[in-house]
PDB file of C-alpha atoms (C1' of nucleotides) in Angstrom:
ATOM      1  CA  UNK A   1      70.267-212.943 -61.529  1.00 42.00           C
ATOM      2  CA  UNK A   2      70.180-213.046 -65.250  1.00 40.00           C
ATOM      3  CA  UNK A   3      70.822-216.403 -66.949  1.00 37.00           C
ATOM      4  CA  UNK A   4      69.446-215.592 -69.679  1.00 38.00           C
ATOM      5  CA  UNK A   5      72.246-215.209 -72.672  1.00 38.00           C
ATOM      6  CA  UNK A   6      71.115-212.575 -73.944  1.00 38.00           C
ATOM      7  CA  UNK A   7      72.632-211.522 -77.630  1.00 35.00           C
ATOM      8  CA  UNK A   8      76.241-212.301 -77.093  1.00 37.00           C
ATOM      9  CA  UNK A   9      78.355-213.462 -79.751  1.00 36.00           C
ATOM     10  CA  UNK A  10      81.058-215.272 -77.881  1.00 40.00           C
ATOM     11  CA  UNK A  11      83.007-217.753 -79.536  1.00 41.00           C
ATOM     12  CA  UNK A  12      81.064-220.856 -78.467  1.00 44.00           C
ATOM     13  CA  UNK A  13      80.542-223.539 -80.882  1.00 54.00           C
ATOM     14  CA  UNK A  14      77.256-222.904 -80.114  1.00 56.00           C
ATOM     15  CA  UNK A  15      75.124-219.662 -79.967  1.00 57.00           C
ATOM     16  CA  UNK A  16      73.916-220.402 -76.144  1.00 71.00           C
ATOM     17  CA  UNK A  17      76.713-218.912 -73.682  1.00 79.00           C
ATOM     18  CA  UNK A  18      76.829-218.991 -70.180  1.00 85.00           C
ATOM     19  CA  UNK A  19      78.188-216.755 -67.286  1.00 87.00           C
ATOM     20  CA  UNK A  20      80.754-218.036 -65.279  1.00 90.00           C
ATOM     21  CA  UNK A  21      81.552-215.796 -62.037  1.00 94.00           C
ATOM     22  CA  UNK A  22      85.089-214.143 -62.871  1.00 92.00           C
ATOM     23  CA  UNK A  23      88.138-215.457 -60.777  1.00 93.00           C
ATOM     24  CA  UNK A  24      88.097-212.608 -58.524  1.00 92.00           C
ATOM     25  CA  UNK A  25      84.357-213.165 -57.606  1.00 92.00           C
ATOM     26  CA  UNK A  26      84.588-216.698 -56.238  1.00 95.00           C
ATOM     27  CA  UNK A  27      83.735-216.860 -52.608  1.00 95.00           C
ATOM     28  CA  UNK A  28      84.926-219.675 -50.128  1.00 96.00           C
ATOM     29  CA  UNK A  29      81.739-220.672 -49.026  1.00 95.00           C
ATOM     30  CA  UNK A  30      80.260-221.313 -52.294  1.00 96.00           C
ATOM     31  CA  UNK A  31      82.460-223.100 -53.460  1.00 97.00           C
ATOM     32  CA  UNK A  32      82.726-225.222 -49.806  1.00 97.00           C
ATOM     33  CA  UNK A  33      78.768-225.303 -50.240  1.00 97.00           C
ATOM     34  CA  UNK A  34      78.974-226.273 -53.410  1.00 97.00           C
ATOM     35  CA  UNK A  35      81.536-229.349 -52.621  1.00 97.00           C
ATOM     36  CA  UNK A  36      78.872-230.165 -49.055  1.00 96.00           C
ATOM     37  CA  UNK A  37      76.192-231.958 -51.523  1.00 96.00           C
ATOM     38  CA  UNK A  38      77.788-236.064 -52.257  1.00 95.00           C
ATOM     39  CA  UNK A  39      75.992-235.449 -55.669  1.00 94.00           C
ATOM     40  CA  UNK A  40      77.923-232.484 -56.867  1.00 96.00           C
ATOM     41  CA  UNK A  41      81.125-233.898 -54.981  1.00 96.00           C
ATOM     42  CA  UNK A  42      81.145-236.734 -57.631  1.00 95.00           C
ATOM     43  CA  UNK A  43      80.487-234.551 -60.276  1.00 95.00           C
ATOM     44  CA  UNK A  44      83.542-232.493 -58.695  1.00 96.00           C
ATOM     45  CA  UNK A  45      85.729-236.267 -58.735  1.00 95.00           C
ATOM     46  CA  UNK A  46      84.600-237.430 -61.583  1.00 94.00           C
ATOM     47  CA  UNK A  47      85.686-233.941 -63.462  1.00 94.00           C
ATOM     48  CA  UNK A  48      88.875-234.250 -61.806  1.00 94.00           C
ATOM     49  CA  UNK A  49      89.816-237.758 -63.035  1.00 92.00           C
ATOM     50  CA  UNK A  50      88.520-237.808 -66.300  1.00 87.00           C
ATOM     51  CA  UNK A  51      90.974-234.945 -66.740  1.00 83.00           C
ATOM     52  CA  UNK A  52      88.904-233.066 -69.510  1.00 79.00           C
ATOM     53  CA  UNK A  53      85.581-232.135 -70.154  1.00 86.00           C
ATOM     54  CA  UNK A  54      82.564-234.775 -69.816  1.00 91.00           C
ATOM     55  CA  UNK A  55      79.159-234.014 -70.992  1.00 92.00           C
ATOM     56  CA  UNK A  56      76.638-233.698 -67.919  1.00 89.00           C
ATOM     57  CA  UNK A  57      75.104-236.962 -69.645  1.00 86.00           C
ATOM     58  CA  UNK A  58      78.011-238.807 -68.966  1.00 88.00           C
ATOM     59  CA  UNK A  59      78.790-238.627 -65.326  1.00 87.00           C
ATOM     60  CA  UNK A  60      76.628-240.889 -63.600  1.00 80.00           C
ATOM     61  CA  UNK A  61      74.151-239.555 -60.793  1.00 82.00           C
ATOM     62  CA  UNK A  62      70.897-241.274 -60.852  1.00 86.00           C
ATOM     63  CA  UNK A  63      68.485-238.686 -60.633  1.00 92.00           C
ATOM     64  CA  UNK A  64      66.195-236.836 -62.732  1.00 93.00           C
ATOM     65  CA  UNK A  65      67.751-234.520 -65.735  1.00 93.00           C
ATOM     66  CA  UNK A  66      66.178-231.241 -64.174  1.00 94.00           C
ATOM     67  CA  UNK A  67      68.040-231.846 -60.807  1.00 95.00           C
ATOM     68  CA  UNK A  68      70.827-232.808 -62.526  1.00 94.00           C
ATOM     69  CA  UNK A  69      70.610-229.229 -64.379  1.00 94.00           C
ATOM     70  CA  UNK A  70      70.489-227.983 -60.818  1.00 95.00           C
ATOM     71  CA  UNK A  71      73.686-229.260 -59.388  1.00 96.00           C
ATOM     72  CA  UNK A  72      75.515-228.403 -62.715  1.00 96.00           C
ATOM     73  CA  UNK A  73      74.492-224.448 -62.435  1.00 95.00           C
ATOM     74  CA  UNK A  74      75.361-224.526 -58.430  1.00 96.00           C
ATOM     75  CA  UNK A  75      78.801-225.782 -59.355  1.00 97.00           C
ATOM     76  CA  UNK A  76      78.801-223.689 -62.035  1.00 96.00           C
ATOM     77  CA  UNK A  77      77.812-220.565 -60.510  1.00 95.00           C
ATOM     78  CA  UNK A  78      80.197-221.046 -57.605  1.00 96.00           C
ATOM     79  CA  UNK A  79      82.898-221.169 -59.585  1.00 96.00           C
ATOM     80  CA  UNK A  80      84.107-224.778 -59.436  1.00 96.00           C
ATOM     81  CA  UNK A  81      83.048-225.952 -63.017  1.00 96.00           C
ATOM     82  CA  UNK A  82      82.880-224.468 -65.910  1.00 94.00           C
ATOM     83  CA  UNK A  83      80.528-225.035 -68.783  1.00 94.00           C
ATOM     84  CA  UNK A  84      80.225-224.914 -72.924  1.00 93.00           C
ATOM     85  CA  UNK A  85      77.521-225.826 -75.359  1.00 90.00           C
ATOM     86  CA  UNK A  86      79.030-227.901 -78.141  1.00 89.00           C
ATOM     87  CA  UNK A  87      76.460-228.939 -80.277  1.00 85.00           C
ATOM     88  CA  UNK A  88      73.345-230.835 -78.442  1.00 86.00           C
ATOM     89  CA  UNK A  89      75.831-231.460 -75.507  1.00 90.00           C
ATOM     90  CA  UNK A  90      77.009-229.127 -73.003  1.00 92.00           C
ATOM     91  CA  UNK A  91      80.700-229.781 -71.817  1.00 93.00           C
ATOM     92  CA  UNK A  92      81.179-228.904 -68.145  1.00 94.00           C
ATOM     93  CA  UNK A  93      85.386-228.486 -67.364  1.00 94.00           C
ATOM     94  CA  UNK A  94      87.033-228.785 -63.769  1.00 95.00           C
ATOM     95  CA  UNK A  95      88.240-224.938 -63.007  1.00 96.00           C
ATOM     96  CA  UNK A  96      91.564-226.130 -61.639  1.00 95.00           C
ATOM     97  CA  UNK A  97      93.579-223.188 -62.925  1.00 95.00           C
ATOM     98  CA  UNK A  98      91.483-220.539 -61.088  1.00 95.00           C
ATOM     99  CA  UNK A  99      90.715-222.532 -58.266  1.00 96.00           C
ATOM    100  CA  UNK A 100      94.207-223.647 -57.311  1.00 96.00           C
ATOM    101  CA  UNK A 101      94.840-219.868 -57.779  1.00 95.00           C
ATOM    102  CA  UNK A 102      92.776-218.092 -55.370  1.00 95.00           C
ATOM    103  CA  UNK A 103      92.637-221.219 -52.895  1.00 96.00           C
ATOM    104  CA  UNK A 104      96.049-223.149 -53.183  1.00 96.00           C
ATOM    105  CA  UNK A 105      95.854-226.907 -52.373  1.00 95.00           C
ATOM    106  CA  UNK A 106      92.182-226.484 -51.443  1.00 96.00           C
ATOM    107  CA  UNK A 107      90.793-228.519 -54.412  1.00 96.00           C
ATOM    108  CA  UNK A 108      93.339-231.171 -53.790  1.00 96.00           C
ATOM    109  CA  UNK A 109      93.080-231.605 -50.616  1.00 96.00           C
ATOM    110  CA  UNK A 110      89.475-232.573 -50.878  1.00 97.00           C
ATOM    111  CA  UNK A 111      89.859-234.565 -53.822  1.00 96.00           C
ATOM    112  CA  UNK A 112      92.010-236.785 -51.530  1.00 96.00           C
ATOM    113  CA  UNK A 113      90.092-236.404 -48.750  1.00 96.00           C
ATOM    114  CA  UNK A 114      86.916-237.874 -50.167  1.00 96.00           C
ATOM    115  CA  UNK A 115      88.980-240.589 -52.239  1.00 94.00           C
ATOM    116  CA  UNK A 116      90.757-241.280 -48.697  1.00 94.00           C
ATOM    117  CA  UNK A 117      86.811-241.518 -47.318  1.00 93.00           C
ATOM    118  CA  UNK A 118      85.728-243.799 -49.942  1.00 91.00           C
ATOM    119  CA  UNK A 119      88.908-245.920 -49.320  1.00 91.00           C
ATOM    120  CA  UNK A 120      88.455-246.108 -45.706  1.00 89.00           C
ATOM    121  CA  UNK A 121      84.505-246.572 -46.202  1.00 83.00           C
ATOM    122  CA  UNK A 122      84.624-248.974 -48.673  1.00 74.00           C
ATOM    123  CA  UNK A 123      87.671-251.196 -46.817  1.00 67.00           C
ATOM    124  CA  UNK A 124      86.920-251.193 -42.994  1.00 59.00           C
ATOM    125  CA  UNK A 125      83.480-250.366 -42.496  1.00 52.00           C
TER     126      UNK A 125
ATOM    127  CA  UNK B   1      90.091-243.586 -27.853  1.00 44.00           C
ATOM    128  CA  UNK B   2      90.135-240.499 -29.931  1.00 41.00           C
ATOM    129  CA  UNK B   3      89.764-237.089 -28.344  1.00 38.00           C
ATOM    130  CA  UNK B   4      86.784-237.954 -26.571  1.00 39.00           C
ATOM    131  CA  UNK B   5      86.115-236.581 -23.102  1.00 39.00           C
ATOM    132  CA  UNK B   6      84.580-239.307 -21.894  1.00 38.00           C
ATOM    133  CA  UNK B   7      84.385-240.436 -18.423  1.00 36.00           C
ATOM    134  CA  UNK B   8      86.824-239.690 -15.601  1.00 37.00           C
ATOM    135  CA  UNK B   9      90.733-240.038 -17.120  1.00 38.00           C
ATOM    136  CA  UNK B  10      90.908-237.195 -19.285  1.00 43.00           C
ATOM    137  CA  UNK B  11      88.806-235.676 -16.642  1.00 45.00           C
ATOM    138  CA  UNK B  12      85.894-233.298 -17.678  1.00 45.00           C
ATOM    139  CA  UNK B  13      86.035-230.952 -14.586  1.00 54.00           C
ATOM    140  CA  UNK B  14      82.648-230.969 -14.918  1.00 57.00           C
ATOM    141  CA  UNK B  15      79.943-233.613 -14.359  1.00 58.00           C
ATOM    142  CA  UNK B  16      78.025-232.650 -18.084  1.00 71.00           C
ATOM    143  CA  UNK B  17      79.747-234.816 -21.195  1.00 80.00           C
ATOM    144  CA  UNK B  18      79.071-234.208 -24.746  1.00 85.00           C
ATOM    145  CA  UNK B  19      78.847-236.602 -27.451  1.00 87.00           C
ATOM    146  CA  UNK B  20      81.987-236.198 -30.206  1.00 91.00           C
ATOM    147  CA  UNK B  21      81.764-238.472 -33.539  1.00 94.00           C
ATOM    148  CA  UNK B  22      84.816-240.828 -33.009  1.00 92.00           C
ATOM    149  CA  UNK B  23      87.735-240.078 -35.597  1.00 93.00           C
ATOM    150  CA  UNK B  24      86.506-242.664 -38.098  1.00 92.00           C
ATOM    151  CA  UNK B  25      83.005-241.642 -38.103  1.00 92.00           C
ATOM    152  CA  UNK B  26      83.851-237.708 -39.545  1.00 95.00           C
ATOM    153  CA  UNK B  27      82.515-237.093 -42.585  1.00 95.00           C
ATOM    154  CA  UNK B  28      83.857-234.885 -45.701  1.00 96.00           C
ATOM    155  CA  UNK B  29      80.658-233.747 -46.583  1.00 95.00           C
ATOM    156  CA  UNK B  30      79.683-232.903 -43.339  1.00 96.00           C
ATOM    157  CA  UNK B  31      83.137-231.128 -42.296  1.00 97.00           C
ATOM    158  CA  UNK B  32      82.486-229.306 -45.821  1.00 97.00           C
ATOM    159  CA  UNK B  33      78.977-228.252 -44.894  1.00 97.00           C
ATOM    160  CA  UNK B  34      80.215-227.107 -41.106  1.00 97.00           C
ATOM    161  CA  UNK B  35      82.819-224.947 -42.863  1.00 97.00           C
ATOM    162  CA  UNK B  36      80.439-223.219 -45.893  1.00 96.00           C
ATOM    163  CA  UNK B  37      78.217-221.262 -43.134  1.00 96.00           C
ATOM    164  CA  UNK B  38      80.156-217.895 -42.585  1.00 95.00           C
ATOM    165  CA  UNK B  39      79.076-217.935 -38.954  1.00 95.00           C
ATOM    166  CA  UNK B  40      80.937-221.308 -38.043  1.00 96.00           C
ATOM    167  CA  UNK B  41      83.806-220.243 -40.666  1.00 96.00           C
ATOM    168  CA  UNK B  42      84.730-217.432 -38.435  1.00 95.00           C
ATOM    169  CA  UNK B  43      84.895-219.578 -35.335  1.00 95.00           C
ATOM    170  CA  UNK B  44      86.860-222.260 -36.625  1.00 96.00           C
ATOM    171  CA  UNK B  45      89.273-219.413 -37.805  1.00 95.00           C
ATOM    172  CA  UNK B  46      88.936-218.084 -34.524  1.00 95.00           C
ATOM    173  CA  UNK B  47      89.784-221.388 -33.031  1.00 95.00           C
ATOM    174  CA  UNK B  48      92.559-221.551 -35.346  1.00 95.00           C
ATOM    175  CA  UNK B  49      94.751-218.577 -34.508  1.00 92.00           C
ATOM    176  CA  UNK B  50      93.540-218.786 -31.318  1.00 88.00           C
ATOM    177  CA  UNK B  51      95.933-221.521 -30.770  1.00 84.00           C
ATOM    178  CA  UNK B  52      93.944-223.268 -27.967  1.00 81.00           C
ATOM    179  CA  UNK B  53      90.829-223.566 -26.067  1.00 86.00           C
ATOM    180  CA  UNK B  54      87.956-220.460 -25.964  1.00 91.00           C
ATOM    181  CA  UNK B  55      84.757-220.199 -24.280  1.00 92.00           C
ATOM    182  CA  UNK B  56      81.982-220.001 -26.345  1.00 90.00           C
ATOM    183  CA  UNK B  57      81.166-216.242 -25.209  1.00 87.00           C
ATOM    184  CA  UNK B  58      84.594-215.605 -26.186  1.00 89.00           C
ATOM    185  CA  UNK B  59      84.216-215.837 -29.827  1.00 88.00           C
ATOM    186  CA  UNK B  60      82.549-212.605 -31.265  1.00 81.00           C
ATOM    187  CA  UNK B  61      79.265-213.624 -33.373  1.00 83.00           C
ATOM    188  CA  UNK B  62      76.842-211.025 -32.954  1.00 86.00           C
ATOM    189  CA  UNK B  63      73.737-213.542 -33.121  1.00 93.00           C
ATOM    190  CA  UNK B  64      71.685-214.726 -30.140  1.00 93.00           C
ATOM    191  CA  UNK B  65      72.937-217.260 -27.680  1.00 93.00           C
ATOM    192  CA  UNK B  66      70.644-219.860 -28.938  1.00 94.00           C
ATOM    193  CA  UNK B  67      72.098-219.488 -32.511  1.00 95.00           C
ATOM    194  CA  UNK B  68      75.802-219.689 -30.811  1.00 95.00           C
ATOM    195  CA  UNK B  69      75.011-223.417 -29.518  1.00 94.00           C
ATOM    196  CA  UNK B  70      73.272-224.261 -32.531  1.00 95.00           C
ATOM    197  CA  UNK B  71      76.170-223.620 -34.805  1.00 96.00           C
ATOM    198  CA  UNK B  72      78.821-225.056 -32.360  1.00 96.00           C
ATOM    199  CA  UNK B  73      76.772-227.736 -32.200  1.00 96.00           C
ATOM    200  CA  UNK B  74      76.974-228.451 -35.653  1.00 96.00           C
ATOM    201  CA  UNK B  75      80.828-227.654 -35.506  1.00 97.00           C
ATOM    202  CA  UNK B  76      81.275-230.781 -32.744  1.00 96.00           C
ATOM    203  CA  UNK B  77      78.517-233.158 -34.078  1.00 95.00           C
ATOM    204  CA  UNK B  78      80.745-232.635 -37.598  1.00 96.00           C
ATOM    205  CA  UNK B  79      83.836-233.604 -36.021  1.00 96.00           C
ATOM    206  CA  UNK B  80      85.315-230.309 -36.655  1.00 97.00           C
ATOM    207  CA  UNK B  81      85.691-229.241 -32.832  1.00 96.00           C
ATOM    208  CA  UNK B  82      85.685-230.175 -29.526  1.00 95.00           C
ATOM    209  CA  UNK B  83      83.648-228.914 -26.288  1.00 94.00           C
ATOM    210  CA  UNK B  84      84.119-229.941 -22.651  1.00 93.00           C
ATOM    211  CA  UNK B  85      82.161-228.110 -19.577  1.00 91.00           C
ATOM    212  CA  UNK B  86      85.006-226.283 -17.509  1.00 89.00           C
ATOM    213  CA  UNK B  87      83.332-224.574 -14.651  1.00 85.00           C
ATOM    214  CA  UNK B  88      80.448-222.015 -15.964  1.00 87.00           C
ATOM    215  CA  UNK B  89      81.955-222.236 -19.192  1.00 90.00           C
ATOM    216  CA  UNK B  90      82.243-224.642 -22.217  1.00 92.00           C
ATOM    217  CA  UNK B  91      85.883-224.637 -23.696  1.00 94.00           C
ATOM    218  CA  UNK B  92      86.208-225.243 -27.757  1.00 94.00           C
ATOM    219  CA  UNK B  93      89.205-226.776 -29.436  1.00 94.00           C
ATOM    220  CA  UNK B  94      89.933-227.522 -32.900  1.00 95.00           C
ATOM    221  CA  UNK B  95      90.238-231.322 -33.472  1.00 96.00           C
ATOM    222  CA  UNK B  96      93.215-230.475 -35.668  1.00 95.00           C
ATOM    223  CA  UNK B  97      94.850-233.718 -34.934  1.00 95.00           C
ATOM    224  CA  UNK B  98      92.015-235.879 -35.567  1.00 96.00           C
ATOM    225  CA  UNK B  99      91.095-233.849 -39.187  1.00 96.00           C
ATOM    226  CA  UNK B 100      94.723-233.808 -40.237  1.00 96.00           C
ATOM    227  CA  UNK B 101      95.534-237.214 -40.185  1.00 95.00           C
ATOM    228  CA  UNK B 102      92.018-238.265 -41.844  1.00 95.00           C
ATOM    229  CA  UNK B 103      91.848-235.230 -44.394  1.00 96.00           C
ATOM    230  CA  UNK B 104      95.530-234.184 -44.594  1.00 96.00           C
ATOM    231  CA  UNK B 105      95.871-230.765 -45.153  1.00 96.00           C
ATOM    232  CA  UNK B 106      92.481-230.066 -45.805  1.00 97.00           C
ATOM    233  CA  UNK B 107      92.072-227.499 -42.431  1.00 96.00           C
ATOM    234  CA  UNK B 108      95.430-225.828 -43.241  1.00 96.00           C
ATOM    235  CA  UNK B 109      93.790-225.068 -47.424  1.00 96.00           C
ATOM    236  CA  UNK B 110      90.663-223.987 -45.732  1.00 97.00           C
ATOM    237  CA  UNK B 111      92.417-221.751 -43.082  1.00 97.00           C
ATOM    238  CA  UNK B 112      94.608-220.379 -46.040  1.00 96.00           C
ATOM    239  CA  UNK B 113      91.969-219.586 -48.202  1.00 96.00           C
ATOM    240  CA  UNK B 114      90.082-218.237 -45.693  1.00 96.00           C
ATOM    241  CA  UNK B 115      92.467-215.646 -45.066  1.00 94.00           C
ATOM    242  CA  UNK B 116      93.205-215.033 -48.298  1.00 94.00           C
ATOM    243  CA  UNK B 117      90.068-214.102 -49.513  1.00 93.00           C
ATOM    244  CA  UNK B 118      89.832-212.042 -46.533  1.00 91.00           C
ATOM    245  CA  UNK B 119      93.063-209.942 -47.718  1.00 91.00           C
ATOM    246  CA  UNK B 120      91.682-209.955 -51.363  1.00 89.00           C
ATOM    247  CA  UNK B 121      88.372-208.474 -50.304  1.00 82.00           C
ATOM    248  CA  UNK B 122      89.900-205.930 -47.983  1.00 74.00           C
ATOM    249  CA  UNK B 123      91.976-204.804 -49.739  1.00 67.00           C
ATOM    250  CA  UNK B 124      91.432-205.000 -53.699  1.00 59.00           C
ATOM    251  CA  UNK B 125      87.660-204.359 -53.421  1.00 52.00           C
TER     252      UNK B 125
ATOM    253  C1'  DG C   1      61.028-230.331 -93.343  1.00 50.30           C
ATOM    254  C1'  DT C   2      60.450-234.194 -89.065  1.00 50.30           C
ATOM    255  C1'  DC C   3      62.319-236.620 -85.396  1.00 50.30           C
ATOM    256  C1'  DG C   4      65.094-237.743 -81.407  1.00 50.30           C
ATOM    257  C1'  DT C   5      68.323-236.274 -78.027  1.00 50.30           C
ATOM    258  C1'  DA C   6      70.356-232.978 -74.536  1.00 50.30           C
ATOM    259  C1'  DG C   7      69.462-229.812 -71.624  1.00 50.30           C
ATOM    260  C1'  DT C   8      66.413-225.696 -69.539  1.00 50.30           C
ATOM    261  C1'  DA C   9      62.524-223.360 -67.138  1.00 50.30           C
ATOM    262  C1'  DC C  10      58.958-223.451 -64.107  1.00 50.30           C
ATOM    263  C1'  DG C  11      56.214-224.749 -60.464  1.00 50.30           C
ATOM    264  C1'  DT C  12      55.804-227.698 -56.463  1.00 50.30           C
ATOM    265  C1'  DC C  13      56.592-230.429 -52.469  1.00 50.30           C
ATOM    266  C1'  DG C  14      58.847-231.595 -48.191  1.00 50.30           C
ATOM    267  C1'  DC C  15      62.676-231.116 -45.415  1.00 50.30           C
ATOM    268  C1'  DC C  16      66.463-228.958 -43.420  1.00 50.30           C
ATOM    269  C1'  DT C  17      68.660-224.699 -41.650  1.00 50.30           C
ATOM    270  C1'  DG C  18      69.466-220.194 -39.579  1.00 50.30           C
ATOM    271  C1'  DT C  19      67.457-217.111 -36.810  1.00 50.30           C
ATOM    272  C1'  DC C  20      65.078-215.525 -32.676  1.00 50.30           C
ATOM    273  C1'  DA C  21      62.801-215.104 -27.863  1.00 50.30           C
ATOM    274  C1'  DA C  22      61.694-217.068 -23.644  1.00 50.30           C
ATOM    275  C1'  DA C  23      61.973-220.287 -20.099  1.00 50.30           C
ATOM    276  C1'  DC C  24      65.153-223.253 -18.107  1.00 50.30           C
ATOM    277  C1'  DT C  25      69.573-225.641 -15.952  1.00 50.30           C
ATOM    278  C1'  DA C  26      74.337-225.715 -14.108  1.00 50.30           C
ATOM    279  C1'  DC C  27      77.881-223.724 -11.991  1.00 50.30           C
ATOM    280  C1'  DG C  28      80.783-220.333  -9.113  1.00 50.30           C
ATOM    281  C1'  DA C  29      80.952-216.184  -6.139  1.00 50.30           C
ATOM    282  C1'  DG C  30      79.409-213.769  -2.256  1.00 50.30           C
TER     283       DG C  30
ATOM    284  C1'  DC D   1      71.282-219.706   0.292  1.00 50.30           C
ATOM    285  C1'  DT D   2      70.962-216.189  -3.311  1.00 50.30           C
ATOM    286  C1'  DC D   3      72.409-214.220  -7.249  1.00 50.30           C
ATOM    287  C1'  DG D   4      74.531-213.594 -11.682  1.00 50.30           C
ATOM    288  C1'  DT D   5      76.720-215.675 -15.639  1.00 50.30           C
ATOM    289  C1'  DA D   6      77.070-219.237 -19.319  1.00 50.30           C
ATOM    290  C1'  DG D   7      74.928-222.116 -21.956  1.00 50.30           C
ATOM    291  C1'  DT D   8      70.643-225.285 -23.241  1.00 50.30           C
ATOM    292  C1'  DT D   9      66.110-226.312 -24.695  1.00 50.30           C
ATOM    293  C1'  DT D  10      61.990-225.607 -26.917  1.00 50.30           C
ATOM    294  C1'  DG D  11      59.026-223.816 -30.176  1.00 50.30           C
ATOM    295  C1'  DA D  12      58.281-220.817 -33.840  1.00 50.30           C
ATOM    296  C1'  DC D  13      59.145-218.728 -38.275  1.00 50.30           C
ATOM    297  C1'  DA D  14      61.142-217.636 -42.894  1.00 50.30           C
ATOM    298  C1'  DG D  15      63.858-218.985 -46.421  1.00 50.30           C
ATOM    299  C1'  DG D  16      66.718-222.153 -48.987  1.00 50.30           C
ATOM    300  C1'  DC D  17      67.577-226.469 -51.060  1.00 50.30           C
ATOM    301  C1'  DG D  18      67.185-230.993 -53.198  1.00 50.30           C
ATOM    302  C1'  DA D  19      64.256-233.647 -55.434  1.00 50.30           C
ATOM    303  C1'  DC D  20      60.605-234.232 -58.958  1.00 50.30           C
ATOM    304  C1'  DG D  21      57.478-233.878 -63.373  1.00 50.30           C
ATOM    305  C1'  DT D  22      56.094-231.524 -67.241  1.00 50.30           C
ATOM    306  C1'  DA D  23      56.401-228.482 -70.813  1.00 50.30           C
ATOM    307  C1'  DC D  24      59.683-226.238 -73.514  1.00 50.30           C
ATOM    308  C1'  DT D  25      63.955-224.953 -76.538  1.00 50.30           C
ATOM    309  C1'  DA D  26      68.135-225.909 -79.240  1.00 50.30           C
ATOM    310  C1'  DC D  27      70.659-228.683 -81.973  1.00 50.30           C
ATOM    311  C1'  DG D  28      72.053-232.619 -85.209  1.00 50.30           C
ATOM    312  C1'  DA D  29      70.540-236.523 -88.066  1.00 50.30           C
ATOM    313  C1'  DC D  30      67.626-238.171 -91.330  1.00 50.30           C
TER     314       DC D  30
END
DNA sequence: GTCGTAGTACGTCGCCTGTCAAACTACGAG
DNA sequence: CTCGTAGTTTGACAGGCGACGTACTACGAC
């Protein structure tokens, strides 16, 4: 329900904002949803170990822009990410604060669980 | 080896097995998926404070039988519990062993934030 | 201004998922 | 053996989701 940004004048660098569900409305499943999909889960790990913000352009997933666009607002709209227009790019952060907040250790927990997967995956198949 | 009921041994008391994933062979994204659906949330969490084995009919989901199996079903065929025929009965058990030492603390985060959204919504509506 | 780049919106397609009802199987109790 | 209870199977249905292409908008560079 209503993307659309309306006429807010919100401190972004740009004049496009974007709404971001508030702390308190993050909901488990969403955001356990959200990490389900291998797509948005690299999204998630790639976030997490570039450390700061990464234009959707620059993490890799092979697919077309629009689905891209797709995975970016379900992480976004769950709560996990959080995303910026700066200039022609939009910047898409890692919510760590308000995640590791309302759901201690869950964030990191996964994180190692799927780089533990990938280790034991990409080792003894 | 694993937790897997096999044949004779571990003994199914009954003569109907059910096919577990082996401990390698559970997948994040598919333990992830299991736990987004509210439904199976509530039985794992069930499961959980349970402490040990319940019957299906024993967990309270007010959906049809057929939906029951379905979603324990996709509970076992994630790796997330186990089922073995006891009598008239099918018995469920976390395989909290088996997920903690391939996703280390992963359950307990889950379980936790589970219950504390639970408390957040009940209380500070 | 024009152009290229980054991302969005929309419509679509196929598949997967959650739900149900109804008919069925497996077991224990009597 | 008969009956009731527990769970399965099958088939159906609606809705959601991931993928796509195309047309569009917003911005910076020139």
């Amino acid at each position: 329900m209503s993307t659309q940004p309306s006429t807010s004048a919100t401190a972004a660098p740009s004049g496009r904002t974007l709404e971001h569900p508030d702390r308190s409305a993050i909901r488990l499943e969403a955001v356990l949803h959200a990490l389900s999909d291998p797509m948005r889960l690299r999204v998630v790990r790639a976030l997490a170990s570039h450390g700061s913000e990464m234009a959707c352009s620059d993490v890799e997933l092979d697919v077309s822009k629009s689905t891209c666009t797709h995975h970016f607002r379900v992480l976004r709209e769950a709560g996990v990410i959080s995303q910026i227009y700066r200039g022609t790019s939009k910047m898409n952060g890692l919510r760590r604060a308000d995640l590791d907040m309302i759901f201690p250790g869950l964030l990191d927990s996964v994180l190692a669980a799927a780089e533990g997967e990938e280790r034991r995956l990409g080792t003894a198949r």
